[in-house]
Amino acid sequence: MGFVKGMDVSMAKALEAHGASYNLDGKQDDLFRILKKCGTDMIRLRLWPDPYDASGAPYGGGNNDLQTTAELAQRAKSSGMEVLLDFQYSDFWADPAKQIKPKAWKSLAGKELETAVYLHTREALKYLKNRGIIPAMVQVGNEITNGFLWPDGHVKNLAAMAGLLQAGIRAVKEECPEARIVLHLDFGTDAGLYERWFDAIEDYDIIGMSYYPHWNGRLNLLLDNMNRVSQKYGKDVMIAETSIGYTTDTLGCTGLVFTQELEKNTGYPATEAGQMQFLSDLFEIVRSVSGGHGIGVFYWEPAWLPIPTCTWANANGRAYMNDQVEAGNSMANQALFDRDGNANAALLNLKQM
């Protein structure tokens, strides 16, 4: 496998249901074909066990249950791209601030919870395999900086967290032995965090990092950390998530992450040219990791167009997470397509990066 140019388009089905369409060189085409034509070779897809409330109403954010994820994975494979499957082990968003145990596992603990992780992981992979989809990479947990499946698998309960991780890893190795296993933390410039965490964990293939320039500092800090951890642990490293704004305009949406104030943190202008330069520089940095250990970059939700009704959560999802943050369109001004669905300069020049 060569250097990975990846995209996380887990929102794709929901976006298309809300009217999103995409254009390359002035012609409308399927999103996955456009990504492949522009040089993408792997698609990252998240998986939530049960992103629905008790009445069956979805939480939003892409509704990435197994059926939806399998459908998107089939589109990726049909377009000639590999798949990274991102097990989130929560019924909705999982990140350093929240790792909510799935509803069906709420009363489980200890070995019973490890068994649930093992069975969910193995059965999901078997479901995909039965449809001709074998992931090239499998991510066991999403941004698990503070652990996952709280409170049982919180990082403060290190032995329990490790046991739950091993249950997922074992399922991957048994069902998809050729898949490379990714463990993914946020804040890719925090060297102390990565050393504390990976000093305690074994039996994986790739260290995945989130790196957002508006939050995580300059690229030289990222390179320092990638070099340090790849040498210390003898592992490959990659950017599992990144993005940057091509404008600070809200594009008619609410709840956007990227603002004019955050633009100042990045060192790049919020223009298509600035977005392209950032991505080119990031690829160069990851490629330069010592020993050839820098293996790729995934851009997060490049197709999330400014459709105000396609939000990161609906009322049901916010209630599940007990989150009162405005549920808007978070990524519209960081997409790799403009407001009309035309491929931005960064995507058009991806092959040259």
CSV table of C-alpha atoms in Angstrom, one decimal:
chain,number,residue,atom,x,y,z
A,1,MET,CA,0.0,0.0,0.0
A,2,GLY,CA,1.4,3.4,-1.0
A,3,PHE,CA,0.9,6.8,0.6
A,4,VAL,CA,-2.8,7.1,1.4
A,5,LYS,CA,-4.9,10.0,0.2
A,6,GLY,CA,-8.1,9.5,2.1
A,7,MET,CA,-11.4,11.2,2.6
A,8,ASP,CA,-14.1,10.6,5.4
A,9,VAL,CA,-17.4,11.1,3.6
A,10,SER,CA,-19.6,9.4,6.2
A,11,MET,CA,-22.3,12.1,5.7
A,12,ALA,CA,-22.6,11.4,2.0
A,13,LYS,CA,-25.9,9.5,2.0
A,14,ALA,CA,-27.6,12.1,4.3
A,15,LEU,CA,-26.2,15.0,2.2
A,16,GLU,CA,-27.5,13.5,-1.0
A,17,ALA,CA,-30.9,12.9,0.6
A,18,HIS,CA,-30.9,16.7,1.4
A,19,GLY,CA,-30.2,17.6,-2.2
A,20,ALA,CA,-26.4,17.7,-2.4
A,21,SER,CA,-24.8,17.1,-5.8
A,22,TYR,CA,-21.2,17.4,-7.0
A,23,ASN,CA,-19.4,18.6,-10.1
A,24,LEU,CA,-16.0,18.1,-11.7
A,25,ASP,CA,-14.9,20.2,-14.6
A,26,GLY,CA,-18.4,21.6,-14.9
A,27,LYS,CA,-20.1,18.2,-15.1
A,28,GLN,CA,-22.2,16.6,-12.4
A,29,ASP,CA,-21.0,13.2,-11.3
A,30,ASP,CA,-21.2,10.7,-8.5
A,31,LEU,CA,-19.3,11.9,-5.4
A,32,PHE,CA,-17.2,8.8,-5.1
A,33,ARG,CA,-16.2,8.8,-8.8
A,34,ILE,CA,-15.1,12.4,-8.4
A,35,LEU,CA,-13.0,11.6,-5.4
A,36,LYS,CA,-11.4,8.7,-7.2
A,37,LYS,CA,-10.8,10.8,-10.4
A,38,CYS,CA,-9.1,13.5,-8.3
A,39,GLY,CA,-6.7,11.0,-6.6
A,40,THR,CA,-8.4,9.7,-3.5
A,41,ASP,CA,-7.6,6.0,-2.8
A,42,MET,CA,-9.2,5.3,0.5
A,43,ILE,CA,-12.6,6.2,2.1
A,44,ARG,CA,-13.0,6.4,5.9
A,45,LEU,CA,-16.4,5.6,7.3
A,46,ARG,CA,-17.7,5.7,10.9
A,47,LEU,CA,-20.0,3.1,12.4
A,48,TRP,CA,-22.5,3.6,15.2
A,49,PRO,CA,-24.2,0.5,16.6
A,50,ASP,CA,-27.7,2.1,17.0
A,51,PRO,CA,-28.1,5.8,16.1
A,52,TYR,CA,-31.8,5.8,16.8
A,53,ASP,CA,-34.0,6.6,19.8
A,54,ALA,CA,-36.5,4.3,21.4
A,55,SER,CA,-39.2,5.1,18.8
A,56,GLY,CA,-36.8,4.5,15.9
A,57,ALA,CA,-36.2,8.1,15.0
A,58,PRO,CA,-32.6,8.8,13.9
A,59,TYR,CA,-30.1,11.0,15.7
A,60,GLY,CA,-28.8,12.7,12.5
A,61,GLY,CA,-25.1,13.3,11.7
A,62,GLY,CA,-25.3,10.9,8.8
A,63,ASN,CA,-27.2,8.1,10.5
A,64,ASN,CA,-24.2,5.8,10.2
A,65,ASP,CA,-25.6,2.5,11.2
A,66,LEU,CA,-24.3,-0.8,9.7
A,67,GLN,CA,-26.6,-0.7,6.6
A,68,THR,CA,-25.7,2.9,5.8
A,69,THR,CA,-22.0,2.3,6.3
A,70,ALA,CA,-22.0,-0.9,4.2
A,71,GLU,CA,-23.8,1.0,1.4
A,72,LEU,CA,-21.2,3.8,1.4
A,73,ALA,CA,-18.4,1.2,1.6
A,74,GLN,CA,-19.8,-0.6,-1.5
A,75,ARG,CA,-19.8,2.7,-3.4
A,76,ALA,CA,-16.2,3.3,-2.4
A,77,LYS,CA,-15.1,-0.2,-3.5
A,78,SER,CA,-17.1,0.1,-6.8
A,79,SER,CA,-15.2,3.3,-7.5
A,80,GLY,CA,-11.9,1.6,-7.0
A,81,MET,CA,-11.1,2.8,-3.5
A,82,GLU,CA,-10.2,1.0,-0.3
A,83,VAL,CA,-12.1,1.4,3.0
A,84,LEU,CA,-11.0,2.4,6.5
A,85,LEU,CA,-13.8,1.3,8.9
A,86,ASP,CA,-14.0,3.5,12.0
A,87,PHE,CA,-15.7,1.7,14.9
A,88,GLN,CA,-16.9,4.4,17.3
A,89,TYR,CA,-18.4,2.0,20.0
A,90,SER,CA,-21.1,4.6,20.8
A,91,ASP,CA,-24.6,5.1,19.3
A,92,PHE,CA,-23.6,8.6,18.3
A,93,TRP,CA,-20.6,10.9,18.2
A,94,ALA,CA,-17.5,9.7,20.1
A,95,ASP,CA,-14.6,12.0,20.8
A,96,PRO,CA,-12.4,13.1,23.8
A,97,ALA,CA,-15.4,14.9,25.4
A,98,LYS,CA,-17.9,12.1,25.1
A,99,GLN,CA,-17.7,8.3,24.8
A,100,ILE,CA,-21.2,7.2,25.6
A,101,LYS,CA,-21.8,3.4,26.0
A,102,PRO,CA,-24.3,2.1,23.5
A,103,LYS,CA,-27.8,1.7,24.8
A,104,ALA,CA,-27.8,-2.0,24.4
A,105,TRP,CA,-24.6,-2.3,26.5
A,106,LYS,CA,-25.6,0.1,29.2
A,107,SER,CA,-25.8,-2.6,32.0
A,108,LEU,CA,-22.7,-4.5,30.9
A,109,ALA,CA,-19.4,-4.4,32.6
A,110,GLY,CA,-16.1,-6.4,32.8
A,111,LYS,CA,-15.9,-9.5,30.6
A,112,GLU,CA,-19.5,-9.1,29.4
A,113,LEU,CA,-18.7,-5.7,28.0
A,114,GLU,CA,-15.5,-7.0,26.4
A,115,THR,CA,-17.6,-9.8,24.8
A,116,ALA,CA,-20.1,-7.2,23.5
A,117,VAL,CA,-17.2,-5.2,21.9
A,118,TYR,CA,-15.8,-8.4,20.4
A,119,LEU,CA,-19.1,-9.6,19.0
A,120,HIS,CA,-20.1,-6.2,17.6
A,121,THR,CA,-16.7,-5.8,15.9
A,122,ARG,CA,-16.7,-9.3,14.4
A,123,GLU,CA,-20.3,-9.3,13.3
A,124,ALA,CA,-20.0,-5.9,11.6
A,125,LEU,CA,-16.8,-7.1,9.7
A,126,LYS,CA,-18.6,-10.3,8.7
A,127,TYR,CA,-21.5,-8.4,7.4
A,128,LEU,CA,-19.2,-6.3,5.2
A,129,LYS,CA,-17.2,-9.4,4.1
A,130,ASN,CA,-20.5,-11.1,3.0
A,131,ARG,CA,-21.0,-8.1,0.7
A,132,GLY,CA,-17.5,-8.3,-0.8
A,133,ILE,CA,-16.0,-5.5,1.4
A,134,ILE,CA,-12.8,-6.2,3.3
A,135,PRO,CA,-11.5,-3.0,4.9
A,136,ALA,CA,-7.8,-2.2,4.4
A,137,MET,CA,-7.7,-0.6,7.8
A,138,VAL,CA,-9.9,-0.8,10.9
A,139,GLN,CA,-10.0,1.9,13.6
A,140,VAL,CA,-10.7,0.5,17.0
A,141,GLY,CA,-12.4,3.5,18.7
A,142,ASN,CA,-12.5,7.1,17.7
A,143,GLU,CA,-10.4,9.8,19.2
A,144,ILE,CA,-10.0,7.6,22.3
A,145,THR,CA,-7.6,10.1,24.0
A,146,ASN,CA,-9.6,9.7,27.2
A,147,GLY,CA,-10.6,6.1,26.6
A,148,PHE,CA,-14.0,4.9,25.4
A,149,LEU,CA,-17.1,3.1,26.6
A,150,TRP,CA,-17.2,5.4,29.7
A,151,PRO,CA,-17.0,4.9,32.6
A,152,ASP,CA,-15.7,1.4,32.2
A,153,GLY,CA,-13.1,2.1,29.6
A,154,HIS,CA,-12.0,5.6,30.7
A,155,VAL,CA,-8.3,6.1,30.4
A,156,LYS,CA,-8.1,6.4,34.2
A,157,ASN,CA,-9.2,2.7,34.3
A,158,LEU,CA,-6.2,1.7,32.1
A,159,ALA,CA,-6.4,-2.0,32.6
A,160,ALA,CA,-10.1,-2.1,31.7
A,161,MET,CA,-9.6,0.2,28.7
A,162,ALA,CA,-6.8,-2.0,27.4
A,163,GLY,CA,-9.0,-5.1,27.8
A,164,LEU,CA,-11.8,-3.5,25.8
A,165,LEU,CA,-9.4,-2.5,23.1
A,166,GLN,CA,-7.9,-6.0,23.0
A,167,ALA,CA,-11.4,-7.4,22.5
A,168,GLY,CA,-11.9,-5.2,19.5
A,169,ILE,CA,-8.5,-5.9,18.1
A,170,ARG,CA,-8.9,-9.7,18.5
A,171,ALA,CA,-12.1,-9.6,16.5
A,172,VAL,CA,-10.4,-7.7,13.7
A,173,LYS,CA,-7.5,-10.1,13.6
A,174,GLU,CA,-9.8,-13.1,13.5
A,175,GLU,CA,-12.2,-11.8,10.9
A,176,CYS,CA,-10.0,-9.6,8.7
A,177,PRO,CA,-6.4,-10.7,9.4
A,178,GLU,CA,-4.9,-8.6,6.6
A,179,ALA,CA,-6.5,-5.3,7.8
A,180,ARG,CA,-4.2,-2.9,9.5
A,181,ILE,CA,-5.4,-1.8,13.0
A,182,VAL,CA,-5.5,1.9,13.8
A,183,LEU,CA,-5.6,3.5,17.3
A,184,HIS,CA,-6.7,7.1,17.0
A,185,LEU,CA,-6.2,10.1,19.4
A,186,ASP,CA,-6.9,13.8,18.9
A,187,PHE,CA,-4.5,16.8,19.2
A,188,GLY,CA,-1.6,15.4,17.0
A,189,THR,CA,0.9,18.0,18.3
A,190,ASP,CA,0.7,17.0,21.9
A,191,ALA,CA,3.8,14.8,22.4
A,192,GLY,CA,3.3,14.2,26.1
A,193,LEU,CA,-0.2,12.9,25.5
A,194,TYR,CA,0.9,10.4,22.9
A,195,GLU,CA,3.8,9.1,24.9
A,196,ARG,CA,1.7,8.6,28.1
A,197,TRP,CA,-1.0,6.9,26.1
A,198,PHE,CA,1.0,4.6,23.9
A,199,ASP,CA,3.5,3.6,26.6
A,200,ALA,CA,0.6,1.6,28.0
A,201,ILE,CA,-0.9,0.0,24.9
A,202,GLU,CA,0.4,-2.7,22.6
A,203,ASP,CA,-0.8,-4.8,19.6
A,204,TYR,CA,-1.8,-2.4,16.9
A,205,ASP,CA,-0.3,-1.3,13.6
A,206,ILE,CA,-0.9,2.5,13.0
A,207,ILE,CA,-1.0,5.5,15.3
A,208,GLY,CA,-3.8,7.8,13.9
A,209,MET,CA,-3.9,11.4,14.8
A,210,SER,CA,-6.4,14.2,14.5
A,211,TYR,CA,-4.7,17.4,13.3
A,212,TYR,CA,-6.7,20.6,12.9
A,213,PRO,CA,-4.4,23.6,12.3
A,214,HIS,CA,-6.9,26.1,13.9
A,215,TRP,CA,-6.8,24.2,17.2
A,216,ASN,CA,-3.5,22.1,17.3
A,217,GLY,CA,-0.7,24.4,16.3
A,218,ARG,CA,1.8,24.6,13.5
A,219,LEU,CA,3.0,21.8,11.2
A,220,ASN,CA,6.5,21.7,12.7
A,221,LEU,CA,5.0,20.5,16.0
A,222,LEU,CA,3.1,17.8,14.2
A,223,LEU,CA,6.2,16.6,12.5
A,224,ASP,CA,8.1,16.6,15.7
A,225,ASN,CA,5.5,14.4,17.4
A,226,MET,CA,5.1,12.0,14.4
A,227,ASN,CA,8.9,11.5,14.3
A,228,ARG,CA,9.0,10.9,18.1
A,229,VAL,CA,6.2,8.4,18.4
A,230,SER,CA,7.0,6.5,15.2
A,231,GLN,CA,10.6,6.0,16.3
A,232,LYS,CA,9.8,5.2,19.9
A,233,TYR,CA,7.1,2.6,19.1
A,234,GLY,CA,8.2,1.4,15.7
A,235,LYS,CA,4.8,2.2,14.2
A,236,ASP,CA,3.5,3.9,11.2
A,237,VAL,CA,1.6,7.2,11.7
A,238,MET,CA,-1.1,9.0,9.8
A,239,ILE,CA,-3.5,11.8,10.0
A,240,ALA,CA,-6.9,10.2,10.6
A,241,GLU,CA,-8.7,13.6,10.5
A,242,THR,CA,-7.9,17.1,9.3
A,243,SER,CA,-9.7,20.1,7.6
A,244,ILE,CA,-9.3,23.8,7.1
A,245,GLY,CA,-11.6,26.6,5.9
A,246,TYR,CA,-11.6,27.9,2.3
A,247,THR,CA,-13.7,30.8,3.5
A,248,THR,CA,-14.9,32.3,6.8
A,249,ASP,CA,-18.3,33.0,5.3
A,250,THR,CA,-21.1,31.1,7.0
A,251,LEU,CA,-22.6,30.3,3.6
A,252,GLY,CA,-26.1,30.7,5.1
A,253,CYS,CA,-25.5,28.0,7.8
A,254,THR,CA,-25.4,28.1,11.6
A,255,GLY,CA,-23.1,26.2,13.9
A,256,LEU,CA,-20.0,26.4,11.7
A,257,VAL,CA,-16.7,25.5,13.4
A,258,PHE,CA,-14.3,27.6,11.3
A,259,THR,CA,-14.3,31.3,11.9
A,260,GLN,CA,-12.3,34.4,11.1
A,261,GLU,CA,-10.7,34.2,14.5
A,262,LEU,CA,-9.6,30.6,14.0
A,263,GLU,CA,-8.2,31.5,10.6
A,264,LYS,CA,-5.6,33.5,12.4
A,265,ASN,CA,-4.3,30.4,14.1
A,266,THR,CA,-3.7,28.4,11.0
A,267,GLY,CA,-1.0,30.5,9.1
A,268,TYR,CA,-3.1,30.1,5.9
A,269,PRO,CA,-5.6,32.5,4.3
A,270,ALA,CA,-9.2,31.2,4.3
A,271,THR,CA,-9.3,31.0,0.5
A,272,GLU,CA,-9.3,28.1,-2.0
A,273,ALA,CA,-5.6,28.8,-2.6
A,274,GLY,CA,-4.9,28.8,1.1
A,275,GLN,CA,-6.7,25.5,1.6
A,276,MET,CA,-4.8,24.0,-1.2
A,277,GLN,CA,-1.5,25.2,0.1
A,278,PHE,CA,-2.2,23.8,3.6
A,279,LEU,CA,-3.1,20.4,2.3
A,280,SER,CA,-0.1,20.3,0.1
A,281,ASP,CA,2.2,21.3,3.0
A,282,LEU,CA,0.5,18.7,5.3
A,283,PHE,CA,1.1,15.9,2.8
A,284,GLU,CA,4.7,17.0,2.5
A,285,ILE,CA,5.1,16.9,6.3
A,286,VAL,CA,3.6,13.5,6.7
A,287,ARG,CA,5.7,12.1,3.8
A,288,SER,CA,8.8,13.5,5.5
A,289,VAL,CA,8.4,11.5,8.7
A,290,SER,CA,11.6,9.6,9.4
A,291,GLY,CA,11.9,6.0,8.2
A,292,GLY,CA,9.0,6.3,5.8
A,293,HIS,CA,6.6,5.9,8.7
A,294,GLY,CA,4.2,8.7,7.6
A,295,ILE,CA,1.7,6.8,5.5
A,296,GLY,CA,-1.2,9.0,4.8
A,297,VAL,CA,-3.8,11.8,5.4
A,298,PHE,CA,-7.6,11.6,5.7
A,299,TYR,CA,-9.6,14.8,5.1
A,300,TRP,CA,-12.7,15.0,7.3
A,301,GLU,CA,-16.1,15.4,5.6
A,302,PRO,CA,-14.9,17.2,2.4
A,303,ALA,CA,-18.4,16.9,0.8
A,304,TRP,CA,-20.4,18.6,3.6
A,305,LEU,CA,-22.0,21.3,1.4
A,306,PRO,CA,-23.8,24.4,2.9
A,307,ILE,CA,-27.2,22.7,3.3
A,308,PRO,CA,-28.6,24.2,6.5
A,309,THR,CA,-30.9,21.2,7.1
A,310,CYS,CA,-28.1,18.7,7.0
A,311,THR,CA,-26.7,19.1,10.5
A,312,TRP,CA,-24.4,17.2,12.9
A,313,ALA,CA,-27.3,16.3,15.1
A,314,ASN,CA,-31.1,16.7,15.3
A,315,ALA,CA,-33.2,17.1,18.5
A,316,ASN,CA,-33.1,13.4,19.2
A,317,GLY,CA,-29.3,13.3,18.8
A,318,ARG,CA,-28.8,16.2,21.1
A,319,ALA,CA,-31.1,14.7,23.7
A,320,TYR,CA,-29.1,11.4,23.6
A,321,MET,CA,-25.8,13.2,24.2
A,322,ASN,CA,-27.4,15.8,26.6
A,323,ASP,CA,-25.7,18.4,24.4
A,324,GLN,CA,-27.3,21.8,24.0
A,325,VAL,CA,-24.8,23.1,21.5
A,326,GLU,CA,-26.5,24.5,18.4
A,327,ALA,CA,-27.0,21.7,15.9
A,328,GLY,CA,-26.0,23.4,12.7
A,329,ASN,CA,-24.0,22.5,9.5
A,330,SER,CA,-20.5,22.4,11.1
A,331,MET,CA,-18.3,21.9,8.1
A,332,ALA,CA,-19.7,23.8,5.1
A,333,ASN,CA,-16.8,26.3,4.9
A,334,GLN,CA,-14.2,23.6,5.3
A,335,ALA,CA,-15.4,21.4,2.4
A,336,LEU,CA,-13.3,20.5,-0.6
A,337,PHE,CA,-16.3,21.6,-2.8
A,338,ASP,CA,-17.7,25.2,-3.0
A,339,ARG,CA,-21.2,26.1,-2.1
A,340,ASP,CA,-22.5,24.9,-5.5
A,341,GLY,CA,-20.8,21.5,-5.3
A,342,ASN,CA,-17.9,22.3,-7.6
A,343,ALA,CA,-14.6,20.7,-6.7
A,344,ASN,CA,-12.2,23.2,-5.0
A,345,ALA,CA,-8.6,23.8,-6.0
A,346,ALA,CA,-7.3,21.5,-3.2
A,347,LEU,CA,-9.3,18.6,-4.5
A,348,LEU,CA,-8.5,19.4,-8.2
A,349,ASN,CA,-4.8,19.3,-7.3
A,350,LEU,CA,-4.8,16.3,-5.0
A,351,LYS,CA,-3.0,14.0,-7.5
A,352,GLN,CA,0.0,16.4,-7.5
A,353,MET,CA,0.3,16.4,-3.7
